[in-house]
Amino acid sequence: EIVMTQSPATLSVSPGERATLSCRASQSVSSNLAWYQQKPGQAPRLLIYGASTRATGIPARFSGSGSGTEFTLTISSLQSEDFAVYYCQQYETFGQGTKVEIK
Amino acid sequence: EVQLVESGGGLVQPGGSLRLSCAASGFTFSDHYMDWVRQAPGKGLEWVGRTRNKANSYTTEYAASVKGRFTISRDDSKNSLYLQMNSLKTEDTAVYYCARGIADGDGDNWFDPWGQGTLVTVSS
């Protein structure tokens, strides 16, 4: 079973700054990785699939990169609505999440 | 608009049973894999299981934590997905989401969209 490890657990960022979230797979998953955003009391929303393809309607400030075992989600300039928990996912396995909070 | 709406959650005693439903609209339900994902209070996301489409013989897969206790089924004529949960344990307490599973044929899959979730509480 592949294990997905996200870091950091919590990221404190000021509005307008860049946020960089990491996801590591315990073995190579090629480019088979998705990212989701979840706000309190809401369902997760797909942001990125195929490691780097933005889902429909996702703003360009969200970008994904990486392949193999190391992946990154970058939010170029944090907006107030971006403060949330972010999960990576490979097949049936989710990372434990990174909470992006206001600094 | 693609939409998924879960129902059927509630309070159940340990050892009891519950059936969740997920009503789909806005897309050709029969073409798609469908998944259940759960989230315990204050915790992360845990995949529960999947039903594939008719073209893939409606095969199912389950997480080890629910295998043998939970059963996923679907009724394409009603655009509906179901999760029959038996022998419930306190650790099954969670919000249960249904999600459309998308597979690209090259080993990648993702979930989009998700329903709003339904809360299942297992407690005496």
PDB file of C-alpha atoms in Angstrom:
ATOM      1  CA  GLU A   1       0.000   0.000   0.000  1.00  0.00           C
ATOM      2  CA  ILE A   2       1.291   3.439  -0.972  1.00  0.00           C
ATOM      3  CA  VAL A   3       1.525   5.982   1.840  1.00  0.00           C
ATOM      4  CA  MET A   4       1.089   9.685   1.064  1.00  0.00           C
ATOM      5  CA  THR A   5       2.801  12.116   3.454  1.00  0.00           C
ATOM      6  CA  GLN A   6       2.013  15.825   3.393  1.00  0.00           C
ATOM      7  CA  SER A   7       4.089  18.602   4.874  1.00  0.00           C
ATOM      8  CA  PRO A   8       3.876  20.806   6.749  1.00  0.00           C
ATOM      9  CA  ALA A   9       0.839  19.924   8.841  1.00  0.00           C
ATOM     10  CA  THR A  10       0.069  23.632   9.218  1.00  0.00           C
ATOM     11  CA  LEU A  11       1.270  26.526   7.090  1.00  0.00           C
ATOM     12  CA  SER A  12       0.864  30.109   8.305  1.00  0.00           C
ATOM     13  CA  VAL A  13       0.825  32.581   5.430  1.00  0.00           C
ATOM     14  CA  SER A  14      -0.132  36.226   5.028  1.00  0.00           C
ATOM     15  CA  PRO A  15      -2.669  37.197   2.363  1.00  0.00           C
ATOM     16  CA  GLY A  16      -0.910  37.935  -0.909  1.00  0.00           C
ATOM     17  CA  GLU A  17       2.033  35.685  -0.135  1.00  0.00           C
ATOM     18  CA  ARG A  18       2.964  32.437  -1.855  1.00  0.00           C
ATOM     19  CA  ALA A  19       2.147  29.090  -0.253  1.00  0.00           C
ATOM     20  CA  THR A  20       4.018  25.904  -1.094  1.00  0.00           C
ATOM     21  CA  LEU A  21       2.578  22.560   0.044  1.00  0.00           C
ATOM     22  CA  SER A  22       4.350  19.234  -0.317  1.00  0.00           C
ATOM     23  CA  CYS A  23       3.157  15.674  -0.798  1.00  0.00           C
ATOM     24  CA  ARG A  24       5.471  12.670  -0.841  1.00  0.00           C
ATOM     25  CA  ALA A  25       4.584   9.154  -1.971  1.00  0.00           C
ATOM     26  CA  SER A  26       6.227   6.108  -0.411  1.00  0.00           C
ATOM     27  CA  GLN A  27       6.874   4.752  -3.910  1.00  0.00           C
ATOM     28  CA  SER A  28       6.666   6.164  -7.401  1.00  0.00           C
ATOM     29  CA  VAL A  29       3.151   7.052  -8.562  1.00  0.00           C
ATOM     30  CA  SER A  30       4.246   8.603 -11.861  1.00  0.00           C
ATOM     31  CA  SER A  31       2.034  11.695 -12.355  1.00  0.00           C
ATOM     32  CA  ASN A  32      -1.021  10.057 -10.818  1.00  0.00           C
ATOM     33  CA  LEU A  33      -1.765  12.623  -8.134  1.00  0.00           C
ATOM     34  CA  ALA A  34      -4.661  14.912  -7.323  1.00  0.00           C
ATOM     35  CA  TRP A  35      -5.087  17.829  -4.923  1.00  0.00           C
ATOM     36  CA  TYR A  36      -8.260  18.889  -3.125  1.00  0.00           C
ATOM     37  CA  GLN A  37      -9.292  21.913  -1.086  1.00  0.00           C
ATOM     38  CA  GLN A  38     -11.657  21.586   1.853  1.00  0.00           C
ATOM     39  CA  LYS A  39     -13.158  24.480   3.778  1.00  0.00           C
ATOM     40  CA  PRO A  40     -14.836  24.018   7.179  1.00  0.00           C
ATOM     41  CA  GLY A  41     -18.235  22.367   6.876  1.00  0.00           C
ATOM     42  CA  GLN A  42     -17.854  21.801   3.147  1.00  0.00           C
ATOM     43  CA  ALA A  43     -17.060  18.864   0.922  1.00  0.00           C
ATOM     44  CA  PRO A  44     -13.630  18.618  -0.688  1.00  0.00           C
ATOM     45  CA  ARG A  45     -13.218  20.273  -4.077  1.00  0.00           C
ATOM     46  CA  LEU A  46     -10.923  19.007  -6.810  1.00  0.00           C
ATOM     47  CA  LEU A  47      -8.153  21.474  -7.643  1.00  0.00           C
ATOM     48  CA  ILE A  48      -5.541  19.544  -9.614  1.00  0.00           C
ATOM     49  CA  TYR A  49      -5.363  16.130 -11.280  1.00  0.00           C
ATOM     50  CA  GLY A  50      -2.607  14.387 -13.176  1.00  0.00           C
ATOM     51  CA  ALA A  51      -0.204  16.242 -10.848  1.00  0.00           C
ATOM     52  CA  SER A  52      -0.422  19.496 -12.802  1.00  0.00           C
ATOM     53  CA  THR A  53      -3.760  19.899 -14.634  1.00  0.00           C
ATOM     54  CA  ARG A  54      -6.132  22.403 -13.079  1.00  0.00           C
ATOM     55  CA  ALA A  55      -9.717  21.262 -12.755  1.00  0.00           C
ATOM     56  CA  THR A  56     -12.494  23.245 -14.410  1.00  0.00           C
ATOM     57  CA  GLY A  57     -13.000  26.649 -12.836  1.00  0.00           C
ATOM     58  CA  ILE A  58      -9.886  26.577 -10.669  1.00  0.00           C
ATOM     59  CA  PRO A  59      -8.009  29.908 -10.666  1.00  0.00           C
ATOM     60  CA  ALA A  60      -4.587  30.101 -12.283  1.00  0.00           C
ATOM     61  CA  ARG A  61      -2.973  30.998  -8.946  1.00  0.00           C
ATOM     62  CA  PHE A  62      -3.198  27.284  -8.105  1.00  0.00           C
ATOM     63  CA  SER A  63      -0.520  25.147  -9.740  1.00  0.00           C
ATOM     64  CA  GLY A  64       0.704  21.617  -9.256  1.00  0.00           C
ATOM     65  CA  SER A  65       4.045  20.078 -10.116  1.00  0.00           C
ATOM     66  CA  GLY A  66       6.110  16.977  -9.567  1.00  0.00           C
ATOM     67  CA  SER A  67       6.253  13.336 -10.558  1.00  0.00           C
ATOM     68  CA  GLY A  68       7.450  10.080  -9.104  1.00  0.00           C
ATOM     69  CA  THR A  69       7.442  10.543  -5.345  1.00  0.00           C
ATOM     70  CA  GLU A  70       7.628  14.326  -4.813  1.00  0.00           C
ATOM     71  CA  PHE A  71       4.772  16.706  -5.539  1.00  0.00           C
ATOM     72  CA  THR A  72       4.043  20.356  -4.829  1.00  0.00           C
ATOM     73  CA  LEU A  73       0.917  22.484  -4.765  1.00  0.00           C
ATOM     74  CA  THR A  74       1.664  26.188  -5.081  1.00  0.00           C
ATOM     75  CA  ILE A  75      -0.760  29.006  -4.429  1.00  0.00           C
ATOM     76  CA  SER A  76       0.949  32.014  -5.966  1.00  0.00           C
ATOM     77  CA  SER A  77      -0.807  34.813  -4.059  1.00  0.00           C
ATOM     78  CA  LEU A  78      -3.077  33.733  -1.251  1.00  0.00           C
ATOM     79  CA  GLN A  79      -6.582  35.151  -1.236  1.00  0.00           C
ATOM     80  CA  SER A  80      -8.848  35.140   1.817  1.00  0.00           C
ATOM     81  CA  GLU A  81     -10.918  32.315   0.324  1.00  0.00           C
ATOM     82  CA  ASP A  82      -7.841  30.076   0.007  1.00  0.00           C
ATOM     83  CA  PHE A  83      -7.412  29.504   3.728  1.00  0.00           C
ATOM     84  CA  ALA A  84      -8.477  25.881   4.037  1.00  0.00           C
ATOM     85  CA  VAL A  85      -7.166  22.330   4.361  1.00  0.00           C
ATOM     86  CA  TYR A  86      -5.514  20.773   1.307  1.00  0.00           C
ATOM     87  CA  TYR A  87      -5.252  17.043   0.627  1.00  0.00           C
ATOM     88  CA  CYS A  88      -3.253  15.097  -1.927  1.00  0.00           C
ATOM     89  CA  GLN A  89      -4.600  11.787  -3.238  1.00  0.00           C
ATOM     90  CA  GLN A  90      -3.240   8.865  -5.186  1.00  0.00           C
ATOM     91  CA  TYR A  91      -5.719   6.147  -6.155  1.00  0.00           C
ATOM     92  CA  GLU A  92      -7.415   5.157  -2.874  1.00  0.00           C
ATOM     93  CA  THR A  93      -4.952   6.896  -0.554  1.00  0.00           C
ATOM     94  CA  PHE A  94      -5.144  10.431   0.795  1.00  0.00           C
ATOM     95  CA  GLY A  95      -2.454  12.414   2.546  1.00  0.00           C
ATOM     96  CA  GLN A  96      -3.240  13.599   6.057  1.00  0.00           C
ATOM     97  CA  GLY A  97      -3.759  17.191   4.924  1.00  0.00           C
ATOM     98  CA  THR A  98      -2.086  20.579   5.244  1.00  0.00           C
ATOM     99  CA  LYS A  99      -3.982  23.390   6.921  1.00  0.00           C
ATOM    100  CA  VAL A 100      -3.247  26.803   5.430  1.00  0.00           C
ATOM    101  CA  GLU A 101      -4.009  29.438   8.028  1.00  0.00           C
ATOM    102  CA  ILE A 102      -3.775  33.198   8.187  1.00  0.00           C
ATOM    103  CA  LYS A 103      -0.515  34.493   9.619  1.00  0.00           C
TER     104      LYS A 103
ATOM    105  CA  GLU B   1     -25.043  21.162 -13.257  1.00  0.00           C
ATOM    106  CA  VAL B   2     -23.372  18.011 -11.990  1.00  0.00           C
ATOM    107  CA  GLN B   3     -24.739  17.269  -8.525  1.00  0.00           C
ATOM    108  CA  LEU B   4     -24.552  14.541  -5.907  1.00  0.00           C
ATOM    109  CA  VAL B   5     -26.856  14.497  -2.890  1.00  0.00           C
ATOM    110  CA  GLU B   6     -26.405  12.030  -0.041  1.00  0.00           C
ATOM    111  CA  SER B   7     -29.075  10.958   2.413  1.00  0.00           C
ATOM    112  CA  GLY B   8     -29.718   8.331   5.052  1.00  0.00           C
ATOM    113  CA  GLY B   9     -27.282   9.312   7.781  1.00  0.00           C
ATOM    114  CA  GLY B  10     -28.196   9.304  11.438  1.00  0.00           C
ATOM    115  CA  LEU B  11     -27.575   7.802  14.850  1.00  0.00           C
ATOM    116  CA  VAL B  12     -27.197   4.043  15.100  1.00  0.00           C
ATOM    117  CA  GLN B  13     -26.071   1.744  17.887  1.00  0.00           C
ATOM    118  CA  PRO B  14     -22.888  -0.320  17.643  1.00  0.00           C
ATOM    119  CA  GLY B  15     -23.612  -3.539  15.771  1.00  0.00           C
ATOM    120  CA  GLY B  16     -26.464  -1.914  13.878  1.00  0.00           C
ATOM    121  CA  SER B  17     -27.021  -1.255  10.203  1.00  0.00           C
ATOM    122  CA  LEU B  18     -27.652   1.787   8.041  1.00  0.00           C
ATOM    123  CA  ARG B  19     -28.114   2.379   4.323  1.00  0.00           C
ATOM    124  CA  LEU B  20     -26.890   5.554   2.697  1.00  0.00           C
ATOM    125  CA  SER B  21     -28.085   6.806  -0.663  1.00  0.00           C
ATOM    126  CA  CYS B  22     -26.571   9.203  -3.167  1.00  0.00           C
ATOM    127  CA  ALA B  23     -28.706  10.767  -5.888  1.00  0.00           C
ATOM    128  CA  ALA B  24     -26.838  11.900  -8.982  1.00  0.00           C
ATOM    129  CA  SER B  25     -27.877  14.417 -11.619  1.00  0.00           C
ATOM    130  CA  GLY B  26     -26.381  16.442 -14.432  1.00  0.00           C
ATOM    131  CA  PHE B  27     -24.264  13.690 -15.974  1.00  0.00           C
ATOM    132  CA  THR B  28     -24.587  10.203 -17.448  1.00  0.00           C
ATOM    133  CA  PHE B  29     -24.447   8.261 -14.203  1.00  0.00           C
ATOM    134  CA  SER B  30     -24.184   4.854 -15.850  1.00  0.00           C
ATOM    135  CA  ASP B  31     -20.904   5.772 -17.547  1.00  0.00           C
ATOM    136  CA  HIS B  32     -19.032   6.481 -14.360  1.00  0.00           C
ATOM    137  CA  TYR B  33     -17.318   4.813 -11.443  1.00  0.00           C
ATOM    138  CA  MET B  34     -18.722   5.987  -8.118  1.00  0.00           C
ATOM    139  CA  ASP B  35     -16.930   6.099  -4.779  1.00  0.00           C
ATOM    140  CA  TRP B  36     -17.638   6.595  -1.099  1.00  0.00           C
ATOM    141  CA  VAL B  37     -15.169   8.558   1.039  1.00  0.00           C
ATOM    142  CA  ARG B  38     -15.569   9.271   4.740  1.00  0.00           C
ATOM    143  CA  GLN B  39     -14.190  11.753   7.230  1.00  0.00           C
ATOM    144  CA  ALA B  40     -14.239  11.151  10.968  1.00  0.00           C
ATOM    145  CA  PRO B  41     -14.822  14.271  13.085  1.00  0.00           C
ATOM    146  CA  GLY B  42     -11.733  16.479  12.976  1.00  0.00           C
ATOM    147  CA  LYS B  43      -9.807  13.946  10.896  1.00  0.00           C
ATOM    148  CA  GLY B  44      -8.694  13.497   7.307  1.00  0.00           C
ATOM    149  CA  LEU B  45     -10.254  11.753   4.340  1.00  0.00           C
ATOM    150  CA  GLU B  46     -10.528   7.966   4.105  1.00  0.00           C
ATOM    151  CA  TRP B  47     -11.578   6.158   0.957  1.00  0.00           C
ATOM    152  CA  VAL B  48     -14.288   3.594   1.701  1.00  0.00           C
ATOM    153  CA  GLY B  49     -14.961   1.875  -1.596  1.00  0.00           C
ATOM    154  CA  ARG B  50     -15.907   2.004  -5.255  1.00  0.00           C
ATOM    155  CA  THR B  51     -18.322   0.575  -7.769  1.00  0.00           C
ATOM    156  CA  ARG B  52     -17.257   0.528 -11.373  1.00  0.00           C
ATOM    157  CA  ASN B  53     -19.619   1.017 -14.310  1.00  0.00           C
ATOM    158  CA  LYS B  54     -21.470  -1.555 -16.406  1.00  0.00           C
ATOM    159  CA  ALA B  55     -18.642  -1.644 -18.956  1.00  0.00           C
ATOM    160  CA  ASN B  56     -16.427  -2.852 -16.132  1.00  0.00           C
ATOM    161  CA  SER B  57     -18.974  -5.343 -14.821  1.00  0.00           C
ATOM    162  CA  TYR B  58     -19.999  -3.226 -11.821  1.00  0.00           C
ATOM    163  CA  THR B  59     -17.030  -4.603  -9.908  1.00  0.00           C
ATOM    164  CA  THR B  60     -16.471  -3.249  -6.401  1.00  0.00           C
ATOM    165  CA  GLU B  61     -13.489  -2.565  -4.179  1.00  0.00           C
ATOM    166  CA  TYR B  62     -13.388  -1.798  -0.471  1.00  0.00           C
ATOM    167  CA  ALA B  63     -11.002  -0.450   2.085  1.00  0.00           C
ATOM    168  CA  ALA B  64      -9.695  -3.105   4.453  1.00  0.00           C
ATOM    169  CA  SER B  65     -11.373  -1.319   7.359  1.00  0.00           C
ATOM    170  CA  VAL B  66     -14.873  -1.937   5.969  1.00  0.00           C
ATOM    171  CA  LYS B  67     -14.477  -5.053   3.821  1.00  0.00           C
ATOM    172  CA  GLY B  68     -17.017  -7.699   4.733  1.00  0.00           C
ATOM    173  CA  ARG B  69     -19.232  -5.190   6.572  1.00  0.00           C
ATOM    174  CA  PHE B  70     -20.056  -2.587   3.928  1.00  0.00           C
ATOM    175  CA  THR B  71     -21.593  -3.177   0.501  1.00  0.00           C
ATOM    176  CA  ILE B  72     -21.715  -0.670  -2.349  1.00  0.00           C
ATOM    177  CA  SER B  73     -24.392  -0.964  -4.996  1.00  0.00           C
ATOM    178  CA  ARG B  74     -25.927   1.202  -7.676  1.00  0.00           C
ATOM    179  CA  ASP B  75     -29.124   1.510  -9.663  1.00  0.00           C
ATOM    180  CA  ASP B  76     -28.356   3.136 -12.983  1.00  0.00           C
ATOM    181  CA  SER B  77     -32.075   3.392 -13.817  1.00  0.00           C
ATOM    182  CA  LYS B  78     -32.479   5.659 -10.786  1.00  0.00           C
ATOM    183  CA  ASN B  79     -29.113   7.445 -11.053  1.00  0.00           C
ATOM    184  CA  SER B  80     -28.456   6.309  -7.509  1.00  0.00           C
ATOM    185  CA  LEU B  81     -25.583   4.945  -5.465  1.00  0.00           C
ATOM    186  CA  TYR B  82     -25.943   3.098  -2.177  1.00  0.00           C
ATOM    187  CA  LEU B  83     -23.803   2.129   0.791  1.00  0.00           C
ATOM    188  CA  GLN B  84     -25.151  -0.646   3.007  1.00  0.00           C
ATOM    189  CA  MET B  85     -23.318  -0.564   6.324  1.00  0.00           C
ATOM    190  CA  ASN B  86     -23.642  -3.545   8.679  1.00  0.00           C
ATOM    191  CA  SER B  87     -21.992  -4.437  11.977  1.00  0.00           C
ATOM    192  CA  LEU B  88     -21.270  -0.777  12.586  1.00  0.00           C
ATOM    193  CA  LYS B  89     -18.540   0.205  15.026  1.00  0.00           C
ATOM    194  CA  THR B  90     -17.980   3.443  16.906  1.00  0.00           C
ATOM    195  CA  GLU B  91     -14.963   4.077  14.663  1.00  0.00           C
ATOM    196  CA  ASP B  92     -17.287   4.210  11.648  1.00  0.00           C
ATOM    197  CA  THR B  93     -18.610   7.550  12.935  1.00  0.00           C
ATOM    198  CA  ALA B  94     -17.940  10.013  10.132  1.00  0.00           C
ATOM    199  CA  VAL B  95     -19.346  12.203   7.422  1.00  0.00           C
ATOM    200  CA  TYR B  96     -19.819   9.993   4.379  1.00  0.00           C
ATOM    201  CA  TYR B  97     -19.355  11.563   0.954  1.00  0.00           C
ATOM    202  CA  CYS B  98     -20.223  10.093  -2.396  1.00  0.00           C
ATOM    203  CA  ALA B  99     -18.017  11.185  -5.251  1.00  0.00           C
ATOM    204  CA  ARG B 100     -17.813  10.557  -8.963  1.00  0.00           C
ATOM    205  CA  GLY B 101     -14.654   8.650  -9.735  1.00  0.00           C
ATOM    206  CA  ILE B 102     -12.790   9.552 -12.883  1.00  0.00           C
ATOM    207  CA  ALA B 103     -10.138   7.226 -14.272  1.00  0.00           C
ATOM    208  CA  ASP B 104      -7.959   8.169 -17.208  1.00  0.00           C
ATOM    209  CA  GLY B 105      -7.091   4.606 -18.226  1.00  0.00           C
ATOM    210  CA  ASP B 106      -3.409   5.092 -17.407  1.00  0.00           C
ATOM    211  CA  GLY B 107      -3.633   4.260 -13.732  1.00  0.00           C
ATOM    212  CA  ASP B 108      -4.712   7.693 -12.551  1.00  0.00           C
ATOM    213  CA  ASN B 109      -8.002   8.458 -10.865  1.00  0.00           C
ATOM    214  CA  TRP B 110      -9.552  11.345  -9.010  1.00  0.00           C
ATOM    215  CA  PHE B 111     -12.865  12.348  -7.463  1.00  0.00           C
ATOM    216  CA  ASP B 112     -15.047  15.093  -8.904  1.00  0.00           C
ATOM    217  CA  PRO B 113     -17.507  16.276  -7.798  1.00  0.00           C
ATOM    218  CA  TRP B 114     -18.344  15.369  -4.227  1.00  0.00           C
ATOM    219  CA  GLY B 115     -21.706  15.426  -2.508  1.00  0.00           C
ATOM    220  CA  GLN B 116     -22.281  17.537   0.580  1.00  0.00           C
ATOM    221  CA  GLY B 117     -21.969  14.509   2.858  1.00  0.00           C
ATOM    222  CA  THR B 118     -24.205  12.799   5.398  1.00  0.00           C
ATOM    223  CA  LEU B 119     -23.251  12.246   9.031  1.00  0.00           C
ATOM    224  CA  VAL B 120     -23.296   8.773  10.508  1.00  0.00           C
ATOM    225  CA  THR B 121     -22.923   8.537  14.274  1.00  0.00           C
ATOM    226  CA  VAL B 122     -22.383   5.135  15.841  1.00  0.00           C
ATOM    227  CA  SER B 123     -22.982   5.348  19.555  1.00  0.00           C
ATOM    228  CA  SER B 124     -24.900   3.677  22.346  1.00  0.00           C
TER     229      SER B 124
END
